Amino acid sequence: MGFFENSEEDFTSFFEHTPDLVCIASANGYFKNINQAVVEKLGFTKEELLSKPIFVNLHPEDREATRKTREEMINGKPLVNFENRYITKTGEIIWLQWTSVYMPQKEAVFAIAKDVTEQKKVAIDLDIKYQEFKKIALRFKSSIEKDRQHFAVELHEELAQLAAVIKLNLNSVTNSLPDLPQEKSDKIKYAAYLSEMMIKTIRKISFEISPYTLNYDYLQEALKILCDNFSKLNQITCTLETDFQEDDLTKEIKLDFFRICQEALKNVINHAQAKNVVISIKEKQDKITLTIFDDGKGIDISEKMYKSGLSVIRDRVMTINGKLRISSKANEGTVIHITVSQEKK
């Protein structure tokens, strides 16, 4: 306690040589003492700063958050690296990062701040560029999806319908010619069978290109169909576990989650040699997580990240500002874990 037994003036004087802003404030929100760095940074005289409430120089948008944080600090919660904006005498806006402690025995707050304005400007500039990149990526993805939808409709409505007509006519020939030689009858039946298989294949490809369910915002239904088809075609059990509200996800996230799952399942077929796959989507507070697990042989992540579908997954995660984590062990499978902050519709 000996260090704090000195007067506030001596205590502040100890910090006069630091470039950081150092101050002692009263519990009611006034500066009691400040070092020269505070004066130089804000541009007011020491007398001006001591004579008015600290909140006067705060940016209006930061006052409420600062008030709440200050109350929490006085009630015992540490304040570390808290950032807010101040308006200098010349009208310039600066960002300060505070670390403060409340000293109840003196009913005062001791605080040190760093000027982080340049770092914030860089961060804001990066965010602006990211938002621009996101808009471009969204337009690009939207354009691709429109082309996919058009192509899927052409497949489903044109080719599948033509194949259905062929099958119908082949069946008609068989029924109208009961005395047809067995060899020719068998060939016609086989052609009808191939037409049926063609119809199913076209519908499957059409769904994979552009699932109709996503047009109506039903991600869970689309993924259920994807899992069912995957299981039937590959004899690999695919389980879907969901606990989220459809309305809490934007169309962009729904679409990217579906495409990521598609890509992950392709990787399972091409690389994993798995017997089981589990796709899980969970919602918690303002986060939503997509997890894809397979019990296959595992992969070398460093090698595959830039050579396989993992790079496609990584790029899609970037466009929705998500966090991607992939873990894999030999003969223990692979886990793809994606976390995204929700942007509610």
CSV table of C-alpha atoms in Angstrom, one decimal, residues 17-272:
chain,number,residue,atom,x,y,z
A,17,HIS,CA,7.5,11.2,-18.5
A,18,THR,CA,5.4,8.5,-20.2
A,19,PRO,CA,4.0,9.1,-23.6
A,20,ASP,CA,0.8,7.4,-22.5
A,21,LEU,CA,-2.1,9.5,-21.2
A,22,VAL,CA,-2.4,9.2,-17.4
A,23,CYS,CA,-5.1,10.6,-15.3
A,24,ILE,CA,-6.9,10.4,-12.0
A,25,ALA,CA,-10.7,10.9,-12.1
A,26,SER,CA,-13.2,11.3,-9.4
A,27,ALA,CA,-16.1,8.9,-8.9
A,28,ASN,CA,-18.5,11.5,-10.2
A,29,GLY,CA,-16.8,11.8,-13.6
A,30,TYR,CA,-14.4,14.7,-13.4
A,31,PHE,CA,-10.6,14.7,-13.9
A,32,LYS,CA,-8.8,15.3,-10.6
A,33,ASN,CA,-5.3,15.3,-12.2
A,34,ILE,CA,-3.8,14.6,-15.6
A,35,ASN,CA,-0.4,14.4,-17.1
A,36,GLN,CA,1.0,16.6,-19.9
A,37,ALA,CA,0.3,13.9,-22.5
A,38,VAL,CA,-3.5,14.3,-21.9
A,39,VAL,CA,-3.2,18.1,-22.4
A,40,GLU,CA,-1.2,17.7,-25.6
A,41,LYS,CA,-3.4,15.0,-27.0
A,42,LEU,CA,-6.8,16.7,-26.4
A,43,GLY,CA,-5.5,20.2,-27.0
A,44,PHE,CA,-7.3,21.8,-24.0
A,45,THR,CA,-5.5,23.4,-21.2
A,46,LYS,CA,-5.3,21.5,-17.9
A,47,GLU,CA,-7.6,24.0,-16.3
A,48,GLU,CA,-10.2,23.5,-19.1
A,49,LEU,CA,-10.1,19.7,-18.7
A,50,LEU,CA,-10.4,19.8,-14.9
A,51,SER,CA,-13.3,22.2,-14.9
A,52,LYS,CA,-15.8,20.1,-16.9
A,53,PRO,CA,-17.1,16.5,-16.9
A,54,ILE,CA,-15.0,14.0,-18.8
A,55,PHE,CA,-18.0,13.0,-20.8
A,56,VAL,CA,-18.2,16.4,-22.5
A,57,ASN,CA,-15.3,15.5,-24.8
A,58,LEU,CA,-16.5,12.0,-25.5
A,59,HIS,CA,-17.9,11.2,-28.9
A,60,PRO,CA,-21.7,11.1,-28.5
A,61,GLU,CA,-21.9,7.6,-29.9
A,62,ASP,CA,-19.5,6.2,-27.2
A,63,ARG,CA,-21.0,7.9,-24.2
A,64,GLU,CA,-23.5,5.2,-23.2
A,65,ALA,CA,-21.1,2.3,-23.6
A,66,THR,CA,-18.4,4.3,-21.7
A,67,ARG,CA,-20.9,5.0,-18.9
A,68,LYS,CA,-21.9,1.3,-18.5
A,69,THR,CA,-18.3,0.2,-18.6
A,70,ARG,CA,-17.3,2.8,-16.0
A,71,GLU,CA,-20.1,1.7,-13.7
A,72,GLU,CA,-19.0,-1.9,-14.0
A,73,MET,CA,-15.4,-0.9,-13.2
A,74,ILE,CA,-16.5,1.0,-10.0
A,75,ASN,CA,-18.4,-2.1,-9.0
A,76,GLY,CA,-15.3,-4.2,-9.2
A,77,LYS,CA,-15.0,-5.4,-12.8
A,78,PRO,CA,-11.5,-4.8,-14.3
A,79,LEU,CA,-11.4,-2.4,-17.2
A,80,VAL,CA,-8.7,-3.5,-19.7
A,81,ASN,CA,-8.2,-2.3,-23.3
A,82,PHE,CA,-11.5,-0.5,-23.5
A,83,GLU,CA,-11.7,1.8,-26.6
A,84,ASN,CA,-13.6,5.0,-27.1
A,85,ARG,CA,-13.4,8.2,-29.1
A,86,TYR,CA,-12.7,11.7,-27.9
A,87,ILE,CA,-13.1,15.0,-29.6
A,88,THR,CA,-10.1,17.3,-29.4
A,89,LYS,CA,-10.3,21.1,-29.1
A,90,THR,CA,-9.7,21.4,-32.9
A,91,GLY,CA,-12.6,19.0,-33.6
A,92,GLU,CA,-10.4,16.0,-34.5
A,93,ILE,CA,-11.6,12.6,-33.4
A,94,ILE,CA,-9.1,10.3,-31.7
A,95,TRP,CA,-9.4,6.8,-30.4
A,96,LEU,CA,-8.0,6.0,-27.0
A,97,GLN,CA,-7.5,2.6,-25.4
A,98,TRP,CA,-8.0,2.6,-21.6
A,99,THR,CA,-6.8,0.4,-18.8
A,100,SER,CA,-8.3,1.6,-15.5
A,101,VAL,CA,-8.7,0.6,-11.9
A,102,TYR,CA,-11.0,2.0,-9.2
A,103,MET,CA,-9.4,2.8,-5.8
A,104,PRO,CA,-12.3,2.8,-3.4
A,105,GLN,CA,-10.2,4.0,-0.5
A,106,LYS,CA,-9.6,7.3,-2.4
A,107,GLU,CA,-12.9,7.2,-4.3
A,108,ALA,CA,-10.9,7.7,-7.5
A,109,VAL,CA,-10.1,6.1,-10.8
A,110,PHE,CA,-6.6,5.7,-11.9
A,111,ALA,CA,-6.4,5.3,-15.7
A,112,ILE,CA,-3.8,4.9,-18.4
A,113,ALA,CA,-4.6,5.3,-22.1
A,114,LYS,CA,-2.8,4.8,-25.4
A,115,ASP,CA,-3.6,6.7,-28.6
A,116,VAL,CA,-4.7,3.9,-31.1
A,117,THR,CA,-6.1,6.3,-33.7
A,118,GLU,CA,-3.8,5.1,-36.5
A,119,GLN,CA,-4.5,1.5,-35.8
A,120,LYS,CA,-8.2,2.1,-35.8
A,121,LYS,CA,-7.9,4.0,-39.1
A,122,VAL,CA,-6.1,1.0,-40.6
A,123,ALA,CA,-8.8,-1.3,-39.2
A,124,ILE,CA,-11.6,0.8,-40.5
A,125,ASP,CA,-9.9,1.0,-43.9
A,126,LEU,CA,-9.5,-2.8,-44.0
A,127,ASP,CA,-13.2,-3.2,-43.0
A,128,ILE,CA,-14.3,-0.9,-45.8
A,129,LYS,CA,-12.2,-2.9,-48.3
A,130,TYR,CA,-13.6,-6.1,-46.9
A,131,GLN,CA,-17.2,-4.9,-47.3
A,132,GLU,CA,-16.4,-3.9,-50.8
A,133,PHE,CA,-14.8,-7.3,-51.5
A,134,LYS,CA,-17.9,-8.9,-49.9
A,135,LYS,CA,-20.3,-7.0,-52.1
A,136,ILE,CA,-18.3,-8.0,-55.2
A,137,ALA,CA,-18.1,-11.7,-54.0
A,138,LEU,CA,-21.9,-11.6,-53.3
A,139,ARG,CA,-22.7,-10.2,-56.8
A,140,PHE,CA,-20.4,-12.8,-58.3
A,141,LYS,CA,-21.9,-15.7,-56.3
A,142,SER,CA,-25.4,-14.4,-57.1
A,143,SER,CA,-24.6,-14.3,-60.8
A,144,ILE,CA,-23.3,-17.9,-60.7
A,145,GLU,CA,-26.4,-19.1,-58.8
A,146,LYS,CA,-28.7,-17.5,-61.3
A,147,ASP,CA,-26.8,-19.3,-64.1
A,148,ARG,CA,-27.0,-22.5,-62.0
A,149,GLN,CA,-30.8,-22.1,-61.5
A,150,HIS,CA,-31.4,-21.5,-65.2
A,151,PHE,CA,-29.3,-24.5,-66.2
A,152,ALA,CA,-31.0,-26.7,-63.5
A,153,VAL,CA,-34.4,-25.7,-64.8
A,154,GLU,CA,-33.4,-26.5,-68.4
A,155,LEU,CA,-32.2,-29.9,-67.2
A,156,HIS,CA,-35.2,-30.7,-65.2
A,157,GLU,CA,-37.9,-29.2,-67.4
A,158,GLU,CA,-36.4,-30.0,-70.8
A,159,LEU,CA,-34.1,-33.0,-70.7
A,160,ALA,CA,-36.0,-34.8,-68.0
A,161,GLN,CA,-39.3,-34.2,-69.8
A,162,LEU,CA,-37.9,-35.5,-73.1
A,163,ALA,CA,-36.6,-38.6,-71.3
A,164,ALA,CA,-40.0,-39.1,-69.8
A,165,VAL,CA,-41.7,-38.9,-73.2
A,166,ILE,CA,-39.2,-41.4,-74.6
A,167,LYS,CA,-39.9,-43.8,-71.7
A,168,LEU,CA,-43.7,-43.4,-72.2
A,169,ASN,CA,-43.4,-44.1,-75.9
A,170,LEU,CA,-41.3,-47.2,-75.3
A,171,ASN,CA,-43.8,-48.6,-72.8
A,172,SER,CA,-46.5,-47.8,-75.3
A,173,VAL,CA,-44.7,-49.8,-78.0
A,174,THR,CA,-44.4,-52.8,-75.7
A,175,ASN,CA,-48.1,-52.7,-74.7
A,176,SER,CA,-49.4,-52.2,-78.2
A,177,LEU,CA,-47.3,-55.1,-79.7
A,178,PRO,CA,-47.9,-58.1,-77.4
A,179,ASP,CA,-46.6,-60.5,-80.1
A,180,LEU,CA,-43.2,-58.7,-80.4
A,181,PRO,CA,-40.3,-61.2,-80.4
A,182,GLN,CA,-38.9,-61.6,-76.9
A,183,GLU,CA,-35.4,-60.3,-77.9
A,184,LYS,CA,-36.8,-57.1,-79.3
A,185,SER,CA,-39.3,-56.7,-76.4
A,186,ASP,CA,-36.4,-57.1,-73.9
A,187,LYS,CA,-34.4,-54.4,-75.7
A,188,ILE,CA,-37.3,-52.0,-75.6
A,189,LYS,CA,-37.9,-52.7,-71.9
A,190,TYR,CA,-34.1,-52.1,-71.3
A,191,ALA,CA,-34.3,-48.9,-73.2
A,192,ALA,CA,-37.3,-47.8,-71.1
A,193,TYR,CA,-35.3,-48.8,-68.0
A,194,LEU,CA,-32.4,-46.6,-69.2
A,195,SER,CA,-34.8,-43.8,-69.8
A,196,GLU,CA,-36.0,-44.0,-66.2
A,197,MET,CA,-32.4,-44.0,-64.9
A,198,MET,CA,-31.7,-41.0,-67.1
A,199,ILE,CA,-34.6,-39.1,-65.6
A,200,LYS,CA,-33.4,-39.9,-62.1
A,201,THR,CA,-29.8,-38.9,-62.9
A,202,ILE,CA,-31.0,-35.6,-64.5
A,203,ARG,CA,-33.1,-34.8,-61.5
A,204,LYS,CA,-30.1,-35.6,-59.2
A,205,ILE,CA,-27.7,-33.4,-61.2
A,206,SER,CA,-30.4,-30.7,-61.4
A,207,PHE,CA,-30.7,-30.7,-57.6
A,208,GLU,CA,-26.9,-30.6,-57.0
A,209,ILE,CA,-26.6,-27.7,-59.4
A,210,SER,CA,-29.3,-25.7,-57.8
A,211,PRO,CA,-31.5,-27.2,-55.1
A,212,TYR,CA,-35.1,-25.9,-55.5
A,213,THR,CA,-35.5,-25.9,-51.7
A,214,LEU,CA,-33.0,-23.1,-51.2
A,215,ASN,CA,-35.1,-20.9,-53.4
A,216,TYR,CA,-37.7,-21.1,-50.6
A,217,ASP,CA,-35.1,-20.7,-47.8
A,218,TYR,CA,-35.3,-24.2,-46.5
A,219,LEU,CA,-31.7,-25.1,-45.8
A,220,GLN,CA,-32.6,-28.0,-43.5
A,221,GLU,CA,-34.7,-29.6,-46.2
A,222,ALA,CA,-32.1,-29.2,-48.8
A,223,LEU,CA,-29.4,-30.7,-46.6
A,224,LYS,CA,-31.7,-33.6,-45.7
A,225,ILE,CA,-32.2,-34.4,-49.4
A,226,LEU,CA,-28.4,-34.0,-50.0
A,227,CYS,CA,-27.6,-36.4,-47.1
A,228,ASP,CA,-30.2,-39.0,-48.2
A,229,ASN,CA,-29.0,-39.0,-51.8
A,230,PHE,CA,-25.4,-39.2,-50.7
A,231,SER,CA,-26.1,-42.2,-48.5
A,232,LYS,CA,-28.1,-44.0,-51.2
A,233,LEU,CA,-25.5,-43.5,-53.9
A,234,ASN,CA,-22.3,-44.1,-51.9
A,235,GLN,CA,-23.4,-46.6,-49.2
A,236,ILE,CA,-22.0,-44.1,-46.6
A,237,THR,CA,-24.2,-43.2,-43.7
A,238,CYS,CA,-24.8,-39.4,-43.7
A,239,THR,CA,-26.6,-38.0,-40.6
A,240,LEU,CA,-27.9,-34.5,-40.3
A,241,GLU,CA,-28.2,-32.8,-36.9
A,242,THR,CA,-29.7,-29.3,-36.7
A,243,ASP,CA,-30.7,-26.9,-34.0
A,244,PHE,CA,-31.2,-23.5,-35.5
A,245,GLN,CA,-34.0,-21.2,-36.8
A,246,GLU,CA,-34.2,-20.8,-40.6
A,247,ASP,CA,-35.2,-17.2,-40.2
A,248,ASP,CA,-32.0,-16.3,-38.3
A,249,LEU,CA,-29.8,-17.0,-41.3
A,250,THR,CA,-29.3,-14.8,-44.4
A,251,LYS,CA,-29.8,-16.3,-47.8
A,252,GLU,CA,-26.1,-15.9,-48.4
A,253,ILE,CA,-25.1,-18.0,-45.4
A,254,LYS,CA,-27.7,-20.7,-46.2
A,255,LEU,CA,-26.4,-21.0,-49.8
A,256,ASP,CA,-22.7,-21.1,-48.7
A,257,PHE,CA,-23.5,-23.7,-46.0
A,258,PHE,CA,-25.1,-25.9,-48.6
A,259,ARG,CA,-22.3,-25.5,-51.1
A,260,ILE,CA,-19.7,-26.1,-48.3
A,261,CYS,CA,-21.5,-29.4,-47.4
A,262,GLN,CA,-21.6,-30.4,-51.0
A,263,GLU,CA,-17.8,-29.8,-51.3
A,264,ALA,CA,-17.1,-31.6,-48.1
A,265,LEU,CA,-19.1,-34.7,-49.2
A,266,LYS,CA,-17.2,-34.7,-52.5
A,267,ASN,CA,-14.0,-34.8,-50.5
A,268,VAL,CA,-15.3,-37.7,-48.4
A,269,ILE,CA,-15.9,-39.7,-51.6
A,270,ASN,CA,-12.6,-38.8,-53.2
A,271,HIS,CA,-10.2,-38.9,-50.2
A,272,ALA,CA,-11.7,-40.1,-46.9
